[in-house]
Tab-separated table of C-alpha atoms in Angstrom:
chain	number	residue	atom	x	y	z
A	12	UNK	CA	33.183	-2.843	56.265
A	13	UNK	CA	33.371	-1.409	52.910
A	14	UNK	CA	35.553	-4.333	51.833
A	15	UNK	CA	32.900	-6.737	52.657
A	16	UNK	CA	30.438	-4.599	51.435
A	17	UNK	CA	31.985	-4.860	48.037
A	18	UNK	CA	33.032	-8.633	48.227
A	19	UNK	CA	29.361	-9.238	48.696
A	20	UNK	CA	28.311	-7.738	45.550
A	21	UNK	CA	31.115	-9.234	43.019
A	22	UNK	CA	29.705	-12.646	44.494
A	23	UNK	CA	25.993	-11.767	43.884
A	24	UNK	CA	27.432	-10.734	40.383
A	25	UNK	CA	29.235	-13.854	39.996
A	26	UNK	CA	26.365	-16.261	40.907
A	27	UNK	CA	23.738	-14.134	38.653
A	28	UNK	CA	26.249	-13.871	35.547
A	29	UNK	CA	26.833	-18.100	36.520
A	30	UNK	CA	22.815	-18.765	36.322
A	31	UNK	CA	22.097	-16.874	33.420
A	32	UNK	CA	24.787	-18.539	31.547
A	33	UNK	CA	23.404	-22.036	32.385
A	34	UNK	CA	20.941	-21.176	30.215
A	35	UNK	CA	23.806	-22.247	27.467
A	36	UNK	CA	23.162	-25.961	29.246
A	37	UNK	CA	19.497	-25.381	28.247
A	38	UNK	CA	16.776	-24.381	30.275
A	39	UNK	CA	17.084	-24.756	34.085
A	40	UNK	CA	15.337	-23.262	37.421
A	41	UNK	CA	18.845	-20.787	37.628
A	42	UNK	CA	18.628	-18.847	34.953
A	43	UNK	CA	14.182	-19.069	35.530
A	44	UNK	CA	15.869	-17.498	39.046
A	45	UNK	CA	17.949	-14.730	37.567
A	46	UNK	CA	15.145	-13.377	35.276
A	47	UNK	CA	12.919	-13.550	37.723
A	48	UNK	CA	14.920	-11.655	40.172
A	49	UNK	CA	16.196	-9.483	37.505
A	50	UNK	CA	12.503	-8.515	36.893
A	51	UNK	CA	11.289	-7.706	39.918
A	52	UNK	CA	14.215	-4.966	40.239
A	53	UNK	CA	13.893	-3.779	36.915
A	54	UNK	CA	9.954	-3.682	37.727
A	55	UNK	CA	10.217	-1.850	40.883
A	56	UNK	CA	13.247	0.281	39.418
A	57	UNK	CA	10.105	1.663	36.651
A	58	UNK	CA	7.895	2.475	39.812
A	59	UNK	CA	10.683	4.512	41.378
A	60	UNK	CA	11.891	5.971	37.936
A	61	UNK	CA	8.457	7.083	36.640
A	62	UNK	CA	7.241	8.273	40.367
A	63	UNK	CA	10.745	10.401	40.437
A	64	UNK	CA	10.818	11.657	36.871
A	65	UNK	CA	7.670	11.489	35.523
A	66	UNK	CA	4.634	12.000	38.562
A	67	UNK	CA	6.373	14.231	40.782
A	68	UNK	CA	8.163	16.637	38.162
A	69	UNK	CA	4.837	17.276	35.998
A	70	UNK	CA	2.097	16.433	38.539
A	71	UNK	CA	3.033	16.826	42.325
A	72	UNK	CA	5.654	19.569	42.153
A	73	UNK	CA	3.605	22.274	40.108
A	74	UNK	CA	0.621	21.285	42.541
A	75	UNK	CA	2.452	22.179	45.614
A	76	UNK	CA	4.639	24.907	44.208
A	77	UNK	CA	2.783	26.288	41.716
A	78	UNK	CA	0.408	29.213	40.792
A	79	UNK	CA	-3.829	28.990	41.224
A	80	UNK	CA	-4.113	28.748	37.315
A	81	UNK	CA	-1.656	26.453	36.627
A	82	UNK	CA	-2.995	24.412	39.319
A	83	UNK	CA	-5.974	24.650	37.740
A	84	UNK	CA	-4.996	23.416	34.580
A	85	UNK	CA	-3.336	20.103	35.907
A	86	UNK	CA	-6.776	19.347	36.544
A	87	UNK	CA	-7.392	17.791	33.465
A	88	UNK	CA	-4.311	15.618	33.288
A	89	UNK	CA	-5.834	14.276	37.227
A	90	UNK	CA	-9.452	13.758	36.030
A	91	UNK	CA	-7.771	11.632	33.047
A	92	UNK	CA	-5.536	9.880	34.811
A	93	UNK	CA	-8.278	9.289	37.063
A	94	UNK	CA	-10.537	7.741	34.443
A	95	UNK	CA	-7.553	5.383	33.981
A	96	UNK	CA	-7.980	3.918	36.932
A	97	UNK	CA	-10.634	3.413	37.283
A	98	UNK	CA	-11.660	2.014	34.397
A	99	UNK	CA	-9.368	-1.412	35.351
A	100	UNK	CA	-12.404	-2.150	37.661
A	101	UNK	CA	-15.038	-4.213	36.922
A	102	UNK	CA	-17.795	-2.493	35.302
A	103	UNK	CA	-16.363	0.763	34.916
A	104	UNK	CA	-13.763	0.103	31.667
A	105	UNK	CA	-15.887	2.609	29.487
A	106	UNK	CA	-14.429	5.491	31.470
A	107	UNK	CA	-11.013	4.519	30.154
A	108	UNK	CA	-11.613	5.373	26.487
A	109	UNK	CA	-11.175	9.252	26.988
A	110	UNK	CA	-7.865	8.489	28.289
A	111	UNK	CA	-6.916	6.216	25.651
A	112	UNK	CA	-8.401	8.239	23.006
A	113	UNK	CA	-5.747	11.027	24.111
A	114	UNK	CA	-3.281	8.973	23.992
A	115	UNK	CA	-4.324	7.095	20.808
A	116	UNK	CA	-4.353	11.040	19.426
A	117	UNK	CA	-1.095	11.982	20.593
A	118	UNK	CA	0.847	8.693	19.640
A	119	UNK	CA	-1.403	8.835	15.974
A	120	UNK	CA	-0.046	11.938	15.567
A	121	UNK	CA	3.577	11.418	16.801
A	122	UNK	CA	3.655	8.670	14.345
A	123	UNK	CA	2.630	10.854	11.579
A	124	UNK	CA	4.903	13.481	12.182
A	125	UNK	CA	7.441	11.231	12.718
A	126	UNK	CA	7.266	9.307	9.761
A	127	UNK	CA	7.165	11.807	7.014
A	128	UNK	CA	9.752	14.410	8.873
A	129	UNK	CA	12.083	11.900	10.217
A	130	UNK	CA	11.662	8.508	8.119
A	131	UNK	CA	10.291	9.609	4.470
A	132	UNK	CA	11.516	13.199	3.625
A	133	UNK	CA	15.151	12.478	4.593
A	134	UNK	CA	15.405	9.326	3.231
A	135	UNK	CA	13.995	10.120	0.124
A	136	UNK	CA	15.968	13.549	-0.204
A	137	UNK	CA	19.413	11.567	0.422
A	138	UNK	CA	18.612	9.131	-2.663
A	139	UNK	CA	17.429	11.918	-4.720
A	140	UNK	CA	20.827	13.838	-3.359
A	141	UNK	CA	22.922	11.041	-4.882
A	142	UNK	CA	21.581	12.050	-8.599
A	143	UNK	CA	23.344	15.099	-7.910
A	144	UNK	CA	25.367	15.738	-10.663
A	145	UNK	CA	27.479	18.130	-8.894
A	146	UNK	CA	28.159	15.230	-6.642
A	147	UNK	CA	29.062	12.985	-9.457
A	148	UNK	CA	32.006	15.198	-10.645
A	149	UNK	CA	33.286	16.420	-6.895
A	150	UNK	CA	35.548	13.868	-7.658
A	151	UNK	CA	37.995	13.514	-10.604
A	152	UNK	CA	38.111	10.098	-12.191
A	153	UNK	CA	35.465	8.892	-10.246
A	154	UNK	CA	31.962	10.000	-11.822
A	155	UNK	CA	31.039	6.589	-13.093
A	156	UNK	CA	30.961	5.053	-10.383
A	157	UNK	CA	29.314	7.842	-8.451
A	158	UNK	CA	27.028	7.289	-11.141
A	159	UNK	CA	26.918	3.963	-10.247
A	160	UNK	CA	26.681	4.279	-6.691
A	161	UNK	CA	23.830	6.525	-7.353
A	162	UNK	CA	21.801	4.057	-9.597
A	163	UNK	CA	22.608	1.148	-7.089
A	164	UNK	CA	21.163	2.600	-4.452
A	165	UNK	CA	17.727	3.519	-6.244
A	166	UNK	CA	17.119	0.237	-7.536
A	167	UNK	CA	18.543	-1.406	-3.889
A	168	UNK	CA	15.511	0.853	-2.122
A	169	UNK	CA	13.434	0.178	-4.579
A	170	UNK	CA	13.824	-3.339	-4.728
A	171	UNK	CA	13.483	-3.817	-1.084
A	172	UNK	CA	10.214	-1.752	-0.841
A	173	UNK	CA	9.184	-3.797	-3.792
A	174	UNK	CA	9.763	-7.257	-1.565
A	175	UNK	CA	7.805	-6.121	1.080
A	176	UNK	CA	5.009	-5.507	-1.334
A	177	UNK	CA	1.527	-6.255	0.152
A	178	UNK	CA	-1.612	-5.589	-1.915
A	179	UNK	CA	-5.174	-5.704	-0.647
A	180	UNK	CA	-6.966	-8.197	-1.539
A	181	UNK	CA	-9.789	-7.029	-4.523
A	182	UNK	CA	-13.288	-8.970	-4.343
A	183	UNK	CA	-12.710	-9.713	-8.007
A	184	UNK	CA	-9.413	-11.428	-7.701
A	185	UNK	CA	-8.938	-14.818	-7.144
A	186	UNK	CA	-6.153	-16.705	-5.343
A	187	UNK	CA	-4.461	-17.251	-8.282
A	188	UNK	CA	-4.101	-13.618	-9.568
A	189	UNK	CA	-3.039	-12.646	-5.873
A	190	UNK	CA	0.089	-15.214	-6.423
A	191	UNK	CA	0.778	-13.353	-9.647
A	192	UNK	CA	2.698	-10.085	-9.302
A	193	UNK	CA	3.528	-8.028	-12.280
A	194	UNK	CA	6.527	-8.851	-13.388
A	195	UNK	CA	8.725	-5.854	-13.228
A	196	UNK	CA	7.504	-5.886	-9.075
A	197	UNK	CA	8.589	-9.477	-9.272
A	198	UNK	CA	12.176	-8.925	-10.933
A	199	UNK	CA	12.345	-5.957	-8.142
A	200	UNK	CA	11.532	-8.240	-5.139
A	201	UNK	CA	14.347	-10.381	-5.753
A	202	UNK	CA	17.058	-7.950	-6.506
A	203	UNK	CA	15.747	-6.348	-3.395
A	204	UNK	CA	15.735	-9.785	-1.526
A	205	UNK	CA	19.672	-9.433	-1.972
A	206	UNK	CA	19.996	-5.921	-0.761
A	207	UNK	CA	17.374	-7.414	2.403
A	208	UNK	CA	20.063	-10.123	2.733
A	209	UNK	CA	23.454	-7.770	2.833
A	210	UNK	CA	21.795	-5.743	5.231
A	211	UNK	CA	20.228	-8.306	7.926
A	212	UNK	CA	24.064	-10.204	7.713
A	213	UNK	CA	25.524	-6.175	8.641
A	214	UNK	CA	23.009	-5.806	11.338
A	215	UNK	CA	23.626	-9.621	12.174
A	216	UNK	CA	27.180	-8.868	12.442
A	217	UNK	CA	27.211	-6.102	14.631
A	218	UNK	CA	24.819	-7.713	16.861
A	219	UNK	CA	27.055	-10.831	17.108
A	220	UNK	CA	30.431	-8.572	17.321
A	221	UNK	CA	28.620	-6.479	20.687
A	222	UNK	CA	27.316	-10.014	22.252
A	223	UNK	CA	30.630	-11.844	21.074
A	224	UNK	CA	32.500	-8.877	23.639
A	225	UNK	CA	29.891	-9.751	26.447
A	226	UNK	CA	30.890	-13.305	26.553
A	227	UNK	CA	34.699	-11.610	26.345
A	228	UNK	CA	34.075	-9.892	29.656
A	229	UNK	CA	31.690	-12.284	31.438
A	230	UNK	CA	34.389	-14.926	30.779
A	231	UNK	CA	37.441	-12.674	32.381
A	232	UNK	CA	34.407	-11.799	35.151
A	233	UNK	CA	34.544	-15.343	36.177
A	234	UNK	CA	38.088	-16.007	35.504
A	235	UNK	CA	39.357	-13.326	37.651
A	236	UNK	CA	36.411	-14.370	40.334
A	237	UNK	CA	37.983	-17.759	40.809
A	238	UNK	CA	41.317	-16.737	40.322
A	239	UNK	CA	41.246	-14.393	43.027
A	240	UNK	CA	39.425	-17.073	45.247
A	241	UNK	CA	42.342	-19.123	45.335
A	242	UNK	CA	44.662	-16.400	45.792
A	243	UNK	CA	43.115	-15.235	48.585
A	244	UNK	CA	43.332	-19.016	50.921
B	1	UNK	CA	-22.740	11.504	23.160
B	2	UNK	CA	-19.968	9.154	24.612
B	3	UNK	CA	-18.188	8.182	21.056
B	4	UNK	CA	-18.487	12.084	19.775
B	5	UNK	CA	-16.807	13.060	22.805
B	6	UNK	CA	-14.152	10.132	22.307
B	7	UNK	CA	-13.411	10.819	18.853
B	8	UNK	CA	-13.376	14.607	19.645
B	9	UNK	CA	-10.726	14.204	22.064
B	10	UNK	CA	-8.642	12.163	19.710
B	11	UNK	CA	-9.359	14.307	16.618
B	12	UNK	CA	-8.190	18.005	19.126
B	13	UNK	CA	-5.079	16.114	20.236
B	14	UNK	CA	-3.781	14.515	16.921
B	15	UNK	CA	-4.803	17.586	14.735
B	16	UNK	CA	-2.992	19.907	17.909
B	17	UNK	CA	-0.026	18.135	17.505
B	18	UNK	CA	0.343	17.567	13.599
B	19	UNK	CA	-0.389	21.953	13.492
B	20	UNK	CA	2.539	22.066	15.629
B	21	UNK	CA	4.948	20.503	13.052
B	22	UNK	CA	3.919	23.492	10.597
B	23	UNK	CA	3.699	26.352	12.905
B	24	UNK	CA	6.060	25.233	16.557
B	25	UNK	CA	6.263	28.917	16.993
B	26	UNK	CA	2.980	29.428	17.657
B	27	UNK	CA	1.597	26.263	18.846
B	28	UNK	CA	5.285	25.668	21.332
B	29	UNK	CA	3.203	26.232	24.735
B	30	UNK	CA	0.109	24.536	23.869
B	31	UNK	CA	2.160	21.524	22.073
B	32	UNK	CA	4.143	21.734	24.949
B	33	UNK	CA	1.266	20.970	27.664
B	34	UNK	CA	-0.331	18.233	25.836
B	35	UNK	CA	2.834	16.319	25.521
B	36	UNK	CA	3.259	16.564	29.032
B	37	UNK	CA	-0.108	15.414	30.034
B	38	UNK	CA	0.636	12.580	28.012
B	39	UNK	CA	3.898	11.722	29.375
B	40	UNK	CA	1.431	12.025	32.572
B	41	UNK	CA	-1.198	9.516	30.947
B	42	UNK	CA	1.379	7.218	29.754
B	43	UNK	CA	3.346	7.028	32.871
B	44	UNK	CA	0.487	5.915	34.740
B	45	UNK	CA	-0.367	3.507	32.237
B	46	UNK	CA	2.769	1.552	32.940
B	47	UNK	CA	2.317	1.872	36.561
B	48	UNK	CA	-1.039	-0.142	35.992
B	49	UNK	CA	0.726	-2.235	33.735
B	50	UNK	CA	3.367	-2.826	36.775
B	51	UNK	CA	0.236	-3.347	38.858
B	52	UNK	CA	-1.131	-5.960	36.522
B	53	UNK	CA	2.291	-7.662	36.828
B	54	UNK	CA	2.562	-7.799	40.669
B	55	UNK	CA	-0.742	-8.666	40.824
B	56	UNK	CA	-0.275	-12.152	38.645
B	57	UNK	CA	2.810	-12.822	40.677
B	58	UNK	CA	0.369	-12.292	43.746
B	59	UNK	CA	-2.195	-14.631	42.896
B	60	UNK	CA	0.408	-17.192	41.322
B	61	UNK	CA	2.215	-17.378	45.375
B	62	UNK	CA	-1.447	-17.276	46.914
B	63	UNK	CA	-2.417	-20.524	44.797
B	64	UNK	CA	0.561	-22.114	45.296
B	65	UNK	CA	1.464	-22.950	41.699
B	66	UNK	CA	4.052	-25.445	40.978
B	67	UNK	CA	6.741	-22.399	40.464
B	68	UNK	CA	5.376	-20.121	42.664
B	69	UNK	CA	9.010	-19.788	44.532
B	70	UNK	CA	9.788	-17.883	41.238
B	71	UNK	CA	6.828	-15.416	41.521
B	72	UNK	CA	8.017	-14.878	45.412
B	73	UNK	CA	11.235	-13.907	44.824
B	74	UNK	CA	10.290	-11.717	41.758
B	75	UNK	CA	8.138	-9.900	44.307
B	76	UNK	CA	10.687	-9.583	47.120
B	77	UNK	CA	13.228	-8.392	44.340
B	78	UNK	CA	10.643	-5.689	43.443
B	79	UNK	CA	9.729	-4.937	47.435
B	80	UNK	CA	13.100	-4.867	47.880
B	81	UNK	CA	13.701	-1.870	44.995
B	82	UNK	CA	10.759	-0.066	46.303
B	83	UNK	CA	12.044	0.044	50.017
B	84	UNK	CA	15.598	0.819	49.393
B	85	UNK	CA	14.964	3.153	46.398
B	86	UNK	CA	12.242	4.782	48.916
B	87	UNK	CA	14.696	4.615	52.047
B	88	UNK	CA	17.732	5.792	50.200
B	89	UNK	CA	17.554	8.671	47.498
B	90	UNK	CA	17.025	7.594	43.952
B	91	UNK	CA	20.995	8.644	43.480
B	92	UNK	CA	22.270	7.426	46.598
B	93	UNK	CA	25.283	4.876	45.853
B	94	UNK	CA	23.647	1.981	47.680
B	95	UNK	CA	20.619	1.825	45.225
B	96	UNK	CA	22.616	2.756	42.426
B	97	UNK	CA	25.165	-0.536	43.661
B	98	UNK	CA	21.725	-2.354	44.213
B	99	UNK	CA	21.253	-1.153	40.400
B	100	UNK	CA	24.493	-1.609	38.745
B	101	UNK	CA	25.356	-5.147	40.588
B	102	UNK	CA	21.903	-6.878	38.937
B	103	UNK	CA	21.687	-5.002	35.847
B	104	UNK	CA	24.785	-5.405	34.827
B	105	UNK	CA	25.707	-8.934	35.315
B	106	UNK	CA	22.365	-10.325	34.290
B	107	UNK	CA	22.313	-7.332	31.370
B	108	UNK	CA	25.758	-8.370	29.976
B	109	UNK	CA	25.521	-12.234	30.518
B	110	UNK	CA	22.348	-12.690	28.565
B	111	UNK	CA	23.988	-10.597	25.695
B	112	UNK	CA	26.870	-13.206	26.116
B	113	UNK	CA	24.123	-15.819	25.250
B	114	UNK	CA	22.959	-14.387	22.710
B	115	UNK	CA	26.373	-14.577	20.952
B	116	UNK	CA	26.259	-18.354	21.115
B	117	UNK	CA	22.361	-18.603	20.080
B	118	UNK	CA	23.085	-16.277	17.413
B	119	UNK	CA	25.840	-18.420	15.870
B	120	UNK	CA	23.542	-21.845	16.538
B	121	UNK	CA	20.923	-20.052	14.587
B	122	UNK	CA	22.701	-18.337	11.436
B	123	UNK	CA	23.466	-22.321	10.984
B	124	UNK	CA	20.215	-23.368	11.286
B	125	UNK	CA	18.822	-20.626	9.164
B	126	UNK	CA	21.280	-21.974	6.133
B	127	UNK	CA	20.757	-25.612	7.011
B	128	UNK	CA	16.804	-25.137	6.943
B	129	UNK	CA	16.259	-21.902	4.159
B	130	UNK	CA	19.147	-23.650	2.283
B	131	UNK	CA	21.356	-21.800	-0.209
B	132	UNK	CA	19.295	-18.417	-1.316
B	133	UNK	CA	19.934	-15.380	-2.861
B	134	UNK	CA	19.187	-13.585	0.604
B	135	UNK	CA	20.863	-16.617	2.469
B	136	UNK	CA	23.882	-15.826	0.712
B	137	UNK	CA	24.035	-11.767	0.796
B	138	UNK	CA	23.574	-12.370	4.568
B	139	UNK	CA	26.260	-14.944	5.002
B	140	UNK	CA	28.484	-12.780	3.083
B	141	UNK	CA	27.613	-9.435	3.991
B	142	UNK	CA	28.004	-10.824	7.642
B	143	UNK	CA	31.288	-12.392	7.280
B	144	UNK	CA	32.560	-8.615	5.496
B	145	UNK	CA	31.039	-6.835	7.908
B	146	UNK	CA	33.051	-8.756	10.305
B	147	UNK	CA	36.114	-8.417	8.496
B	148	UNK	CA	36.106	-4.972	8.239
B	149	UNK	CA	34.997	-4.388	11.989
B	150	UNK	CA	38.159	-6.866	12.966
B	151	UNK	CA	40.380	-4.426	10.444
B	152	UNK	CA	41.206	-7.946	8.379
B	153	UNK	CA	40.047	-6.249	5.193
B	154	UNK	CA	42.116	-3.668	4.546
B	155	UNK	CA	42.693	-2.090	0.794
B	156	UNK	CA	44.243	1.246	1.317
B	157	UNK	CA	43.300	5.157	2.985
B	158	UNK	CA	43.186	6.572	-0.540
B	159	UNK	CA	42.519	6.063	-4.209
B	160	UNK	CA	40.392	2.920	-5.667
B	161	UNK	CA	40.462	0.552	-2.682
B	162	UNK	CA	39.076	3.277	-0.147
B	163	UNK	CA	36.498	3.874	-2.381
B	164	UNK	CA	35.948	0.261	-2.009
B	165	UNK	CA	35.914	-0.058	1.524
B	166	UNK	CA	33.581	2.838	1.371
B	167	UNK	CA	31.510	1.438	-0.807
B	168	UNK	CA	31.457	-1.882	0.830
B	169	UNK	CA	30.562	0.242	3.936
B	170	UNK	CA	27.620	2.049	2.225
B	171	UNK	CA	25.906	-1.239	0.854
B	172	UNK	CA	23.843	-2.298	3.471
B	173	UNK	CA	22.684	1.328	4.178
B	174	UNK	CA	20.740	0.322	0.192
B	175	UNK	CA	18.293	-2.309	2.379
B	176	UNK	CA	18.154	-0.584	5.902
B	177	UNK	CA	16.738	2.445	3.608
B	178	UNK	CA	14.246	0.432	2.016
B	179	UNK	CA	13.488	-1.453	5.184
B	180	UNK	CA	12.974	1.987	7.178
B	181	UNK	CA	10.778	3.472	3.993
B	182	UNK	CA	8.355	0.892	4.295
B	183	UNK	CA	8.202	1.621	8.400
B	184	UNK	CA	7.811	5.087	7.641
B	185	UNK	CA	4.487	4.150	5.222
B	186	UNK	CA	3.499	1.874	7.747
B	187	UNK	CA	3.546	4.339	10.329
B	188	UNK	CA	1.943	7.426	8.220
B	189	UNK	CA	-1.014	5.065	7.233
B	190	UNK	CA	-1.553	3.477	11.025
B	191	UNK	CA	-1.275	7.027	12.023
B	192	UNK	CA	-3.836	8.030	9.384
B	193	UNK	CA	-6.199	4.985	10.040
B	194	UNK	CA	-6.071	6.011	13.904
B	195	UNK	CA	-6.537	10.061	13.128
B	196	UNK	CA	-9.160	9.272	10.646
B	197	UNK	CA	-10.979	6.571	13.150
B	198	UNK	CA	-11.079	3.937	11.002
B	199	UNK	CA	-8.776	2.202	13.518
B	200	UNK	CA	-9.881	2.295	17.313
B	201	UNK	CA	-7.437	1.138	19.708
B	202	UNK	CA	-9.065	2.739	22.349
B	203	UNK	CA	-12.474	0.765	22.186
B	204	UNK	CA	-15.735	2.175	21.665
């Protein structure tokens, strides 16, 4: 039983891994099949996930096991959630904008926190770390091109902040003086279009490298599939 | 009264939770509660977003569109998850075999295609952009990168040519720094816009 059980699956794996590989011949009604199906799991996988870990662990648990006040409290998070429902009728989408401002709030502030404590201060620190000078001579016969290192990688950040420049347009400029960027910005923006470049080709790389060991095993997947096919009349 | 209660709500959140960075100590329980309601909020905002989903699929079998065969089995798949996964425990090996045998075949096999449609386009992109300054730190970079993933470059564990390698290593941490600066700005002044309510994104 459990033999079938198994053969069963490694042929529904087979067929899936064969349709959305077809999409290599272009785009067909198999692979339009295999997302589709894939979907619907992965959509009704969510459901069960966020029902399981999210709804009954902070909502339905501490309502049926827990104390009068806490209960009491969850009342807020019910009225909202509430509102959120009801405000995908017809009608009745104003009540939805107390929900969404809460969660406009929290993800506002999330953002905030997130970008200057874990985006801006530590990047910033680790290029003002390089300038270290005790850093520069940790080393013997290497401070110049710690040095170098160092200066590199201001001018690389700053160059690629400097590419991705993007001014706001002034009522008295015209279109002509928004084409024109000072010129020191403009000698930035292309060193940093370099640094843009070596870093898109690593990410590109890895990227490839990951998907190039996919097709690796999907290949053997199949191989083995038919190999053991034949074996087996 | 409606929009001063709105922009109250936002304003007691956002400043609740920025406080918190500066004082977790005393803000931990309180901090603590309003992220969970709004794990709550959130959750339930991509149920209705599943609902929206189902519901398109619903209405696309019910006119009969021209691929409405599609829509039907994406709704049987997603019955089909919902009755087992509500028959069966959420850890019980035949949904997590129900899991594991479409997940990872379709998972891995479109990763697999994106090998080849990678390749097809890092051609196109130097066929069309033509020969660049950032066409040609990406070819390069990704034809080092590769190298030194493969082991083919090799110069050495010590001395000059590790510091190479190293250094070769380090270089496109220069852009992804830049490139993650300027989402960090981006962020702080959405953020501020939102906090500030010069942005509204939730409608007044």
């Amino acid at each position: 039983m459990t033999f079938s059980y198994e053969i069963l699956w490694i042929v529904f794996s087979f067929l899936l891994t064969l349709m959305v590989l077809s999409y290599l011949l272009g785009d067909n009604i198999f692979f339009r099949f295999a997302s589709h199906l894939f979907i619907g799991v992965m959509a009704g996988y969510v459901v069960l996930l966020i029902s399981n870990q999210i709804l009954w662990p902070y909502l339905v648990r501490p309502i049926v096991n827990g104390t009068l006040p806490g209960v009491l409290w969850l009342g807020i998070p019910v009225v909202l959630i509430f509102m959120l429902v009801l405000s995908q009728f017809k009608g009745l989408t104003w009540i939805g904008s107390l929900p969404l401002a809460y969660m406009a709030g929290l993800a506002a502030a999330i953002a905030v926190g997130g970008a200057v404590f874990g985006t801006l201060l530590p990047q910033s620190r680790a290029i003002v770390d390089s300038f270290d000078p005790a850093m520069w001579y940790a080393v013997p016969n290497q401070t110049w091109f710690r040095i170098l290192d160092a200066v590199l990688m201001l001018v690389g950040t700053v160059g690629t902040l400097s590419y991705f420049h993007f001014g706001r347009k002034r009522k008295s400029m015209t279109e002509e003086d928004l084409e024109k960027r000072p010129a020191i910005l403009e000698g930035l923006s292309k060193v940093g279009q370099v640094f843009i470049g070596i870093s898109l080709g690593a990410v590109f790389a890895g990227v490839f490298s990951s998907s190039l060991l996919a097709l690796i095993d999907r290949l053997l997947f199949i191989g083995q599939f038919i190999n053991n096919l034949f074996r087996s009349f | 009264m409606k929009k001063i209660l709105t922009v109250s709500i936002l304003l007691l959140i956002g400043l609740t939770v920025l406080a918190g960075y500066f004082f977790p100590q005393a803000l931990g329980p309180i901090l603590n509660l309003v992220i969970d309601w709004g794990i709550l909020l959130i959750g339930t905002a991509a149920l209705i977003g599943i609902g929206y989903l189902i519901k398109s699929h619903i209405s696309r079998v019910a006119r009969r569109d021209k691929q409405s065969f599609l829509s039907f089995v994406l709704l049987l798949a997603f019955s089909a998850t919902i009755i087992v996964g509500l028959i069966f425990s959420f850890n019980h090996p035949i949904f997590t075999d129900l899991m594991i045998n479409v997940q990872y075949p379709v998972e891995t096999s479109l990763l697999a295609v994106l090998a080849v449609v990678l390749l097809t386009a890092s051609f196109r992109l130097i066929s069309t952009r033509g020969w660049t300054p950032m066409s040609i730190a990406f070819l390069c970079s990704a034809v080092v990168t590769l190298g030194l993933d493969a082991g083919s470059i090799y110069l050495g564990t010590e001395g000059a040519g590790a510091e190479i390698l190293n250094f070769l290593r380090r270089l496109p941490m220069v852009g992804v720094r830049g490139i993650l600066l300027g989402m960090g700005l981006g962020g702080l002044i959405v953020g501020l816009r939102v906090l500030l309510t010069i942005e509204k994104p939730y409608g007044e």
